[in-house]
Every structure is written in structure tokens, then in C-alpha cells.
Coordinates of C-alpha atoms and ligand atoms in Angstrom, one line a residue:
X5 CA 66.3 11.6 86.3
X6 CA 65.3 14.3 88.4
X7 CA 63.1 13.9 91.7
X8 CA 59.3 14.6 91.5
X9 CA 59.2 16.9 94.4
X10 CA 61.1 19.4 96.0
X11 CA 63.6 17.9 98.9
X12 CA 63.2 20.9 101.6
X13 CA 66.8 21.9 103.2
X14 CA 65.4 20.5 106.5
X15 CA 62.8 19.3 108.2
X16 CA 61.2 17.8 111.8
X17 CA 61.1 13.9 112.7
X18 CA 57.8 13.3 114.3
X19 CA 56.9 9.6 114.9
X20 CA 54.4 7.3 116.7
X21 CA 56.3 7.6 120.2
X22 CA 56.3 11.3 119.6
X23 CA 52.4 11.7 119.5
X24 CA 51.9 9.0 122.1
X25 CA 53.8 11.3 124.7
X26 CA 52.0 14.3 123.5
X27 CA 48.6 12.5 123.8
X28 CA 48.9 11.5 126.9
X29 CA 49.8 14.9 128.6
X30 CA 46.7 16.1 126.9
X31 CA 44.7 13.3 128.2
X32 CA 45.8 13.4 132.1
X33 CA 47.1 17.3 132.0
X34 CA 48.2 19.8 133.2
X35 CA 49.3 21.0 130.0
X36 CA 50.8 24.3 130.6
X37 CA 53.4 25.0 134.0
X38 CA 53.3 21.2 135.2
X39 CA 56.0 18.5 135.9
X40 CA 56.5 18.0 132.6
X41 CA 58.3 21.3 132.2
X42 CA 60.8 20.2 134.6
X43 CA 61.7 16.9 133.9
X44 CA 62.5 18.3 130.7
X45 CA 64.5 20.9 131.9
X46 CA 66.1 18.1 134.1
X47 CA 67.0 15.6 131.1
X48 CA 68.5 18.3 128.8
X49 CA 71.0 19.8 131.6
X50 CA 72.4 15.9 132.5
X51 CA 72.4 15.5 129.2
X52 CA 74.8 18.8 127.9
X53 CA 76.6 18.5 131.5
X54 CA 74.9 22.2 132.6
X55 CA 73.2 22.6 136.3
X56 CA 70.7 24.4 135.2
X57 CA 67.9 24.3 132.1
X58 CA 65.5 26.7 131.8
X59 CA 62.2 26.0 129.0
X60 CA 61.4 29.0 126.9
X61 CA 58.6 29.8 124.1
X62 CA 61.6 30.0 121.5
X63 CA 65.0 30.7 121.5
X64 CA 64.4 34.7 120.8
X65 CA 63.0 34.2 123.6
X66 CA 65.3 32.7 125.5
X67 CA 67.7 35.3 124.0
X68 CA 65.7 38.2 125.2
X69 CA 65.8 36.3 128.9
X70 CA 69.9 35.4 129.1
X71 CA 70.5 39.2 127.8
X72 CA 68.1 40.6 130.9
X73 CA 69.6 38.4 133.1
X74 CA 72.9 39.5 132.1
X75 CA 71.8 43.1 132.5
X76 CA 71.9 43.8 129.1
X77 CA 69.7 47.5 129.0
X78 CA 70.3 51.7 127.4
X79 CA 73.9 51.9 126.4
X80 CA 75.4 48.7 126.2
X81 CA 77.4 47.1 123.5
X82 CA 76.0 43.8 122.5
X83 CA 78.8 41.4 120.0
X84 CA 77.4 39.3 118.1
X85 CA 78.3 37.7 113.8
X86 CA 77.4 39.5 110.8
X87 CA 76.4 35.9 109.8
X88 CA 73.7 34.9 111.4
X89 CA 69.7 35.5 112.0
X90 CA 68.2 38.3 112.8
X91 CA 67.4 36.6 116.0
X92 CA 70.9 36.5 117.8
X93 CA 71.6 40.6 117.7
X94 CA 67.4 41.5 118.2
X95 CA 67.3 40.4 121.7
X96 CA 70.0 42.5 122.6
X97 CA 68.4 45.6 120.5
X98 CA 65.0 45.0 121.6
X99 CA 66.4 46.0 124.8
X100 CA 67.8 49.4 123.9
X101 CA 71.6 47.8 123.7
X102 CA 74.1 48.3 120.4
X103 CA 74.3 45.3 118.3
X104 CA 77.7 45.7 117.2
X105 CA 78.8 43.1 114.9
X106 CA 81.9 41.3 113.8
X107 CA 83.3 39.7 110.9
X108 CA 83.9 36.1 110.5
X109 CA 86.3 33.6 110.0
X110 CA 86.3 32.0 106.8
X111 CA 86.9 28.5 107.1
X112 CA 84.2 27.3 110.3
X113 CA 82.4 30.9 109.1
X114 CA 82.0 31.8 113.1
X115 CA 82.6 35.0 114.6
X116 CA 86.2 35.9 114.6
X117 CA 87.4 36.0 117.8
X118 CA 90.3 39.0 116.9
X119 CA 87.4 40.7 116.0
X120 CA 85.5 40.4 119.1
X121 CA 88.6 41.6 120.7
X122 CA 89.1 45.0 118.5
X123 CA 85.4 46.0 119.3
X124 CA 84.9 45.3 123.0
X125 CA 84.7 48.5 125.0
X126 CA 84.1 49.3 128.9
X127 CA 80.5 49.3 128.1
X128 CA 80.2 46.0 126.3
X129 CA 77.6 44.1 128.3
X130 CA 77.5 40.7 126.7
X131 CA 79.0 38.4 123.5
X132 CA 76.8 36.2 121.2
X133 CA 78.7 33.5 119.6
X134 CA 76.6 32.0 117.3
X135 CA 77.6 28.0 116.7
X136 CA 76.9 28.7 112.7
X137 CA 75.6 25.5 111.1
X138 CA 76.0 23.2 114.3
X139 CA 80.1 24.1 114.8
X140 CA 81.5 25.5 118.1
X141 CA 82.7 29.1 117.9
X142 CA 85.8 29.5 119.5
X143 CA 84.6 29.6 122.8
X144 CA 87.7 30.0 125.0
X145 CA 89.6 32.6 123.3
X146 CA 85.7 34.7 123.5
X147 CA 85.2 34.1 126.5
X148 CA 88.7 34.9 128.0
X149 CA 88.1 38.4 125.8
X150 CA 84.5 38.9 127.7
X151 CA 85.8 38.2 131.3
X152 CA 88.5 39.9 131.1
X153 CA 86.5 42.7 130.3
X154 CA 83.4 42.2 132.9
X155 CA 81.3 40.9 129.6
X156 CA 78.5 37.8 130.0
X157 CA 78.8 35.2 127.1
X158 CA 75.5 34.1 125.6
X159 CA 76.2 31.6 123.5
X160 CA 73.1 31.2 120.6
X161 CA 73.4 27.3 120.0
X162 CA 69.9 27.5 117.9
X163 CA 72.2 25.0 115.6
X164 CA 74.4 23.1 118.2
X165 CA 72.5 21.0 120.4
X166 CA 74.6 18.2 120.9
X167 CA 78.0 19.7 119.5
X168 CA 80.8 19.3 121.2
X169 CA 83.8 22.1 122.0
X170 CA 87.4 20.7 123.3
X171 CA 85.5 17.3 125.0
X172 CA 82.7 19.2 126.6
X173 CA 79.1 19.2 125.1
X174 CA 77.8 22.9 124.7
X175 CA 75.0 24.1 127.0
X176 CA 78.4 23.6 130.0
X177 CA 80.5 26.5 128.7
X178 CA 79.1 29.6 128.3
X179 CA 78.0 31.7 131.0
X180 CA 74.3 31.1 129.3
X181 CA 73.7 29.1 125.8
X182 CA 70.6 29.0 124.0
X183 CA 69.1 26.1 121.8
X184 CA 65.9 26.9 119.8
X185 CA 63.2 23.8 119.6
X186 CA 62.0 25.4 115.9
X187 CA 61.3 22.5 113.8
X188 CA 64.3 22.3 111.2
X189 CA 66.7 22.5 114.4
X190 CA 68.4 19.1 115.7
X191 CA 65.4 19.0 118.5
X192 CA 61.5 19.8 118.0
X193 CA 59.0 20.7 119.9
X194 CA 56.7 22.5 117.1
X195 CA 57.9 26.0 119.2
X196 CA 60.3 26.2 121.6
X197 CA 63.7 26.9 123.1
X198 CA 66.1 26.5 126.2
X199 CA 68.6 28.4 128.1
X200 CA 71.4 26.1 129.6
X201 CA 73.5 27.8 132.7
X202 CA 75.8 26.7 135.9
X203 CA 74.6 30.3 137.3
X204 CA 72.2 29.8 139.9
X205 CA 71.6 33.3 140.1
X206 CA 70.9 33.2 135.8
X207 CA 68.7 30.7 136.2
X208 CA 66.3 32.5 139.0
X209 CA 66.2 35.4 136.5
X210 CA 65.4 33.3 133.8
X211 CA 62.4 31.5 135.1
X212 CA 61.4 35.1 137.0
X213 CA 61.9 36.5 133.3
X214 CA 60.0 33.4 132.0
X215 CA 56.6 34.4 134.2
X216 CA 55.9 38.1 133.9
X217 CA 58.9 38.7 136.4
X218 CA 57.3 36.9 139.4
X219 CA 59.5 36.1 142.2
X220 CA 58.5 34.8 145.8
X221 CA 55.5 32.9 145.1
X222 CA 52.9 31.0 146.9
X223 CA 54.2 32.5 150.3
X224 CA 50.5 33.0 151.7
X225 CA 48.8 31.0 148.9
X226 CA 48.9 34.1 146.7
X227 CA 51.7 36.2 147.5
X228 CA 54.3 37.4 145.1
X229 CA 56.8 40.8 144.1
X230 CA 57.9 41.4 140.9
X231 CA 61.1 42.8 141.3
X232 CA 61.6 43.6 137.7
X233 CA 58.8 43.2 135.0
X234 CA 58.8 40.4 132.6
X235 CA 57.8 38.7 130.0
X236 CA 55.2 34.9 129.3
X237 CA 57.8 33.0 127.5
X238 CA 56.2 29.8 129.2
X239 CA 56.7 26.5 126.8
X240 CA 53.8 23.5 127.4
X241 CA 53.6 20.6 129.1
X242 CA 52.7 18.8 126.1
X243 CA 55.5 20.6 124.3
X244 CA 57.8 19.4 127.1
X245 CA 56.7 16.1 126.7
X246 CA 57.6 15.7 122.8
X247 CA 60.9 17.3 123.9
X248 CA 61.2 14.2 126.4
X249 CA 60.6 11.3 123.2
X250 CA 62.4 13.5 121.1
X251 CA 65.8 13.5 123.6
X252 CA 65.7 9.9 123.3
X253 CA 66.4 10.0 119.6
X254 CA 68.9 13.1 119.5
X255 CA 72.4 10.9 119.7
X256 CA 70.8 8.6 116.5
X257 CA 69.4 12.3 114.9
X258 CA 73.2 13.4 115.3
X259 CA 74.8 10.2 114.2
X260 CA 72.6 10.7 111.0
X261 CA 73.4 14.3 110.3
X262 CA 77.2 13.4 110.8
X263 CA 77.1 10.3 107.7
X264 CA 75.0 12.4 105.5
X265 CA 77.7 15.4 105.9
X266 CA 80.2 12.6 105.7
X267 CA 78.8 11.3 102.4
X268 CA 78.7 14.8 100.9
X269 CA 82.1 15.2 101.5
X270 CA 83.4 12.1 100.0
X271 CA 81.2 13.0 97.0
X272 CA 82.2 17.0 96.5
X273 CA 86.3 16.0 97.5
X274 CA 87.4 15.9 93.8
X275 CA 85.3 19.3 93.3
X276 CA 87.7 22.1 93.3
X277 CA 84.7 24.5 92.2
X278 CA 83.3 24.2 95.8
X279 CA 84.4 24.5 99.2
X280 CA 83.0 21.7 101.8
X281 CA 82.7 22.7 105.4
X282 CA 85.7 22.7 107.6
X283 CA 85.2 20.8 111.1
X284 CA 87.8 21.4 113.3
X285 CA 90.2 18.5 114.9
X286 CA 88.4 19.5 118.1
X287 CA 85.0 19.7 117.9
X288 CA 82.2 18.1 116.9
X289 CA 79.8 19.4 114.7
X290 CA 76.1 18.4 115.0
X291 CA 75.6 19.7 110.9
X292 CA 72.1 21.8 111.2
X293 CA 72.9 22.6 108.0
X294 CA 75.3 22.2 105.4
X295 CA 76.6 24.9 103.4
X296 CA 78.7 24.8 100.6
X297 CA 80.9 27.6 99.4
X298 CA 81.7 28.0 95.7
X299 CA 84.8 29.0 94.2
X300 CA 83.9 32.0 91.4
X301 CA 86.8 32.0 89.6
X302 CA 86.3 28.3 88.7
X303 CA 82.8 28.8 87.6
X304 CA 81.1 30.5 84.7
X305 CA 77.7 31.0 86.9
X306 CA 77.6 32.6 89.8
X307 CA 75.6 31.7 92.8
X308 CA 72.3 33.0 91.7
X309 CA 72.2 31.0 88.6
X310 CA 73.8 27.9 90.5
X311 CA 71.0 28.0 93.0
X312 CA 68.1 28.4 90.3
X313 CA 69.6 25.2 88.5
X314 CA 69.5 23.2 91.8
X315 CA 66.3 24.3 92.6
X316 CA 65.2 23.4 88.7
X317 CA 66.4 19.6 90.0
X318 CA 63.9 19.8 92.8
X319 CA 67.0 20.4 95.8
X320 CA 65.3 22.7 97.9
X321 CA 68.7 24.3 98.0
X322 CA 68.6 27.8 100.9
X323 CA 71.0 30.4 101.6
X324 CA 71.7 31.2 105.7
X325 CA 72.3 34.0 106.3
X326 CA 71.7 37.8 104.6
X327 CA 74.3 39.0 106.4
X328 CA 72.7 41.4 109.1
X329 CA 74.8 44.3 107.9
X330 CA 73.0 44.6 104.7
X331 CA 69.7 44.1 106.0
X332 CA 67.8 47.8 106.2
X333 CA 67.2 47.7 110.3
X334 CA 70.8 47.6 110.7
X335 CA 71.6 50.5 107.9
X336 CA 68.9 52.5 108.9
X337 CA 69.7 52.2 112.8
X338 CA 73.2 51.7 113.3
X339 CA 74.8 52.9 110.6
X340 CA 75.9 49.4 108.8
X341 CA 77.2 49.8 104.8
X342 CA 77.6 46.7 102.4
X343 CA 81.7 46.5 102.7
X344 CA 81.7 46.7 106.4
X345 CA 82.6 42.8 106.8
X346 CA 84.6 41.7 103.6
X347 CA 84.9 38.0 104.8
X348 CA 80.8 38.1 105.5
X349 CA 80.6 39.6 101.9
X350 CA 82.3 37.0 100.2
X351 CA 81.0 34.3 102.1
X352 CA 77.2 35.3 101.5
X353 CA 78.0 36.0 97.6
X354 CA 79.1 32.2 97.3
X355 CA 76.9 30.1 100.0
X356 CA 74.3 27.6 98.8
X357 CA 73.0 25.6 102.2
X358 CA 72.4 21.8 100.5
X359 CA 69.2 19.5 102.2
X360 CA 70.1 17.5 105.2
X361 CA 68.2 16.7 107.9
X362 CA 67.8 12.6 109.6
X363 CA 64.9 12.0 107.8
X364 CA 66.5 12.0 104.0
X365 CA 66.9 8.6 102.4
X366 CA 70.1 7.5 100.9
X367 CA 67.9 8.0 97.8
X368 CA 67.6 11.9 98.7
X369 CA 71.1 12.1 99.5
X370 CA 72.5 10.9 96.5
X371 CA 69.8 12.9 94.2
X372 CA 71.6 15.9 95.8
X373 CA 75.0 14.9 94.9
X374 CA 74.0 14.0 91.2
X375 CA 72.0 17.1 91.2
X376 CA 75.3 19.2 92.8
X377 CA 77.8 17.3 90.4
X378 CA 75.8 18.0 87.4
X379 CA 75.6 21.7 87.8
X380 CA 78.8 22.3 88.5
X381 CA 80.0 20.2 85.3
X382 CA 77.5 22.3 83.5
X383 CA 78.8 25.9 84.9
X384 CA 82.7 24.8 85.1
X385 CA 85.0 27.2 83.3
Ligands
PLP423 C1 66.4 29.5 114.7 C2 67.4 30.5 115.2 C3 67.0 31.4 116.2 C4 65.6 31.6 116.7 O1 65.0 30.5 117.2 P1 63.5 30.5 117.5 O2 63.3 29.2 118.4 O3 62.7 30.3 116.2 O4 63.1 31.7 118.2 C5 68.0 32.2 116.8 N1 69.3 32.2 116.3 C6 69.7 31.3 115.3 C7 71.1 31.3 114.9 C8 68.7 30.5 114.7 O5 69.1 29.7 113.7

């Protein structure tokens, strides 16, 4: 029987503890720029094992901030994946850089680090690694290729919050990582993001970045310089504070994501028609999403077609990403063609992202598989 209503690809967890903490910010203030912000900030670095966490508005944002503070400006190269959102090579453009772009890797679908090495020049400024779906990129072999040539590493961990890379939780490896706080992410808080560092130095620029560039404050009472203009990234207290309920519920939100991806894989192994999602031996993957790959030349549909007939079962059923080099900005502005990235290509022409997110009953999650197994028997050549 097929569901009533449409199960989205992801959504927030919001519960009774959630709006308590929020409430009582707004009751007893200050909401904006209070201690809030900072104990936050506190409870996220001890958690990912980073000394420093700065609060942003989002993680474009906090993108925009890590590239400043890493210098990023008129001439650089920025490296970042052709698969990803528009978000992780803006920041870097926004600022008058190059957003170069590399192809992928089929099987985690991160940026391939051989890649990365064949396009980093003098003038490279900075790499973003994007964790794609909640899985490390291959962190050491990118960042040995950035410092050996003078490069800054800003990891864009929108997905990865919580993931872990060789025994070591991200947010404590790059030279900054970003999360975003966007509601279908592992963490809400309604807007939001964070930049993790051990870069004491990073971190000033961050928060002066954060605040319209202000450094050296409150010296007489009302004092300051602004060394370098920035921007109001500020995040709320009372955004802060569901941050602080939410962080007590990430390791049980992750757990979750892990047996749903878990389930799907037991249920899709005798599938040759799709590819699951390959999690390497070590890493763990915190499953923002979960895409699927299907195997043309099995099928007698092709993606199109298999997404309509999902969606006709009421699996909200999405496709991340467009690959950025067939997206106009990139065509128009820095000379991108469809063909530039092969492995990008072939990835996008096959990728259906199924629903998962903690929420989903084991009700939802088997309506996917049923939905999944049934129109794949229907398109199966
Ligand atoms: C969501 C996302 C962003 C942007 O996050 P915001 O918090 O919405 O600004 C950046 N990069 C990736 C890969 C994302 O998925």
C-alpha cells in the first residue's frame, strides 16, 4: 500500500527540552552576544577534540570567515568538488578568488585527492574538502598536498558533524572545518553554523570577522579598531541554547542515522541494479544523507523516470548535488563545460538521495525499501 504523505529526504528533531531551553533564554535574556554563545562554542570544541569554536549565522558564513582568515582575496585559487553545493566554492568567489574544481572519486564520491594535486598552483590560497553525505574526504593525503604548498585546508563538514577520520572526530583536523546548523543537517539550530580550529590566530579573525571586523574592544568603555572590515555573522543566544539541548542528543541522532543506513544496506545487498554507499574501513560516517547510485545498464529507466516513480510512492526521493560545473555561474564566469569532470558526470546522471533522517519510524524506513525494491523490479532489464 503506498504512504498517504510524502516522507521528505530529511528533516529537524525539535522536542520538549528543545523549546524549554529556548524559552528560557528568551525569558531571562540576553538573546543576542551573551554567555550562551560561548558555552556553546565551548561544548562543541571538547566535544570534536578542536581548541577553538567559533558560532556563525550559517555555514556560508562561516565559509566566507575561514577563507578571510586564511587570506583568501584577488587572484587566488580556491579547490574545492564539482559535487557539492553551491555554498562550498561561493565563499571563496564572493571574495574575488578562482573556484577551481576537481573531480571526484567514485566510490565515497569526495574530492579526488590526485586531483587536488594536478591543479594546485603557487597561487592556490586554500582547499575545501567537502565531507559529501556525512564521509571524511581524505584528509591527510589533502592536506599534505596544501602544506606542502603554503595552502590552508577548510574543511566544509556542513554534513559531518560527528564523523570520524582515522580515530579522530572532524572539527580536530583541518586547519579550519565548518558545520552548518541548517535544519536537515545532523544539528539544528533553525540557522546557523560553526567554524572549529586549533589556530589561535584563526580564531581571533573569525570572531573579529564575525562582528563587523572589530578588534580591541571595551579598552576605555568604548574603544575599538577595525583592522580589516567585516561582516554580522553573529548566531543568538536563544539559537545557542537549542544548540546546547540539541548536543545532548547528537551521539543517539548519529546512532540512528548509522541503523537506518545499515538497514538500507541489508535491504538493497541482493540489488545489483544499485550501488549502496561505500564507508571506508576507517572512518565513520554520520549518513546526512543517503544516496544511492544506479547501475544503467541494468535498468530499462533511467534516473529521471526512477525518481518520478519514487516520488509517485510518496518517498520524497532528492538529488545532491547539480554538479557546480554545469550550473550557469560557473560556465558563464569561469569557463566550466558539461564533460569537464567525467566521474561527476556519471555520478549525477545516476544519484537518487533516499529519506533518512532520526526521526523516521521503522514504518518509514521500510515503506522506502518496498517502494525502492518495487521500482527497480518494475524498470529491471
Ligand atoms: C548546507 C550546506 C552548506 C551551507 O550551509 P548553511 O548553514 O545553509 O549556510 C554548505 N556546504 C554544504 C556542503 C552544505 O550541505
Amino acid at each position: 500500500m503506498t504512504r498517504k504523505t510524502m516522507l521528505p529526504y530529511g528533516l529537524h528533531w525539535i522536542d520538549e527540552d528543545d523549546i524549554r531551553a529556548v524559552s528560557e533564554v528568551l525569558r531571562s535574556g540576553p538573546i543576542t552576544t551573551g554567555p550562551k554563545v560561548a558555552e556553546f562554542e565551548q561544548k562543541v570544541a571538547d566535544y570534536c577534540g578542536a581548541k577553538y569554536a567559533v558560532a556563525m549565522s550559517g555555514a556560508t558564513a562561516g565559509l566566507m570567515a575561514a577563507c578571510k582568515a586564511a587570506g583568501v582575496g584577488m587572484g587566488d585559487d580556491v579547490i574545492t568538488t564539482a559535487v557539492t553545493f553551491v555554498a562550498s566554492a561561493a565563499a571563496a568567489a564572493h571574495l574575488g578568488a578562482r573556484p577551481v574544481l576537481a573531480d571526484i572519486e567514485s566510490d565515497t564520491l569526495n574530492i579526488d585527492p590526485s586531483d587536488v594535486a594536478c591543479k594546485t598552483r603557487k597561487w592556490t590560497k586554500a582547499i575545501i574538502p567537502v565531507d559529501l553525505a556525512g564521509h571524511p574526504a581524505e584528509l591527510n593525503e589533502i592536506m599534505k598536498i596544501a602544506h606542502g604548498n603554503g595552502a590552508v585546508v577548510i574543511e566544509d563538514a556542513a554534513h559531518a558533524l560527528g564523523a570520524e577520520f582515522r580515530g579522530k572526530r572532524i572539527g580536530s583536523i583541518a586547519d579550519m572545518t565548518v558545520f552548518s546548523l541548517h535544519p536537515p543537517k545532523i544539528l539544528t539550530t533553525g540557522e546557523g553554523g560553526l567554524v572549529l580550529t586549533d589556530n589561535a590566530d584563526y580564531a581571533d579573525k573569525l570572531r573579529a570577522c564575525r562582528h563587523h571586523g572589530l578588534v580591541n574592544r571595551d579598552l576605555n568603555g568604548w574603544e575599538y579598531d577595525v583592522e580589516d572590515i567585516g561582516y554580522n555573522f553573529r548566531l543568538t543566544d536563544f539559537q545557542c541554547a537549542l544548540g546546547i539541548s540539541q548536543l545532548k542528543k547528537l551521539d543517539f541522532f548519529i546512532a540512528r542515522r548509522r541503523e537506518i543506513a545499515r538497514r538500507y544496506n541489508a535491504a538493497f545487498a541482493d540489488l545489483p541494479e544499485i550501488i549502496t554507499p561505500t564507508e571506508r574501513e576507517y572512518v565513520k560516517s554520520v549518513y546526512h544523507i543517503y544516496i544511492i547510485q544506479l547501475r544503467p545498464e541494468m535498468l530499462t529507466a533511467d534516473r529521471r523516470e526512477i525518481f518520478m516513480a519514487l516520488r509517485a510512492e510518496k518517498i520524497g526521493v532528492n538529488v545532491h548535488y547539480i554538479p557546480l560545473h554545469l550550473l550557469t555561474y560557473f560556465q558563464r564566469e569561469w569557463g566550466y563545460r558539461r564533460g569537464d569532470f567525467p566521474k561527476a558526470q556519471r555520478y549525477y546522471d545516476n544519484a537518487i538521495t533516499l529519506p533518512l533522517f532520526p526521526k523516521m519510524t521503522d514504518e518509514d524506513v521500510q515503506d522506502v525499501i518496498d517502494a525502492v525494491r518495487k521500482v527497480i523490479a518494475r524498470y529491471r532489464r
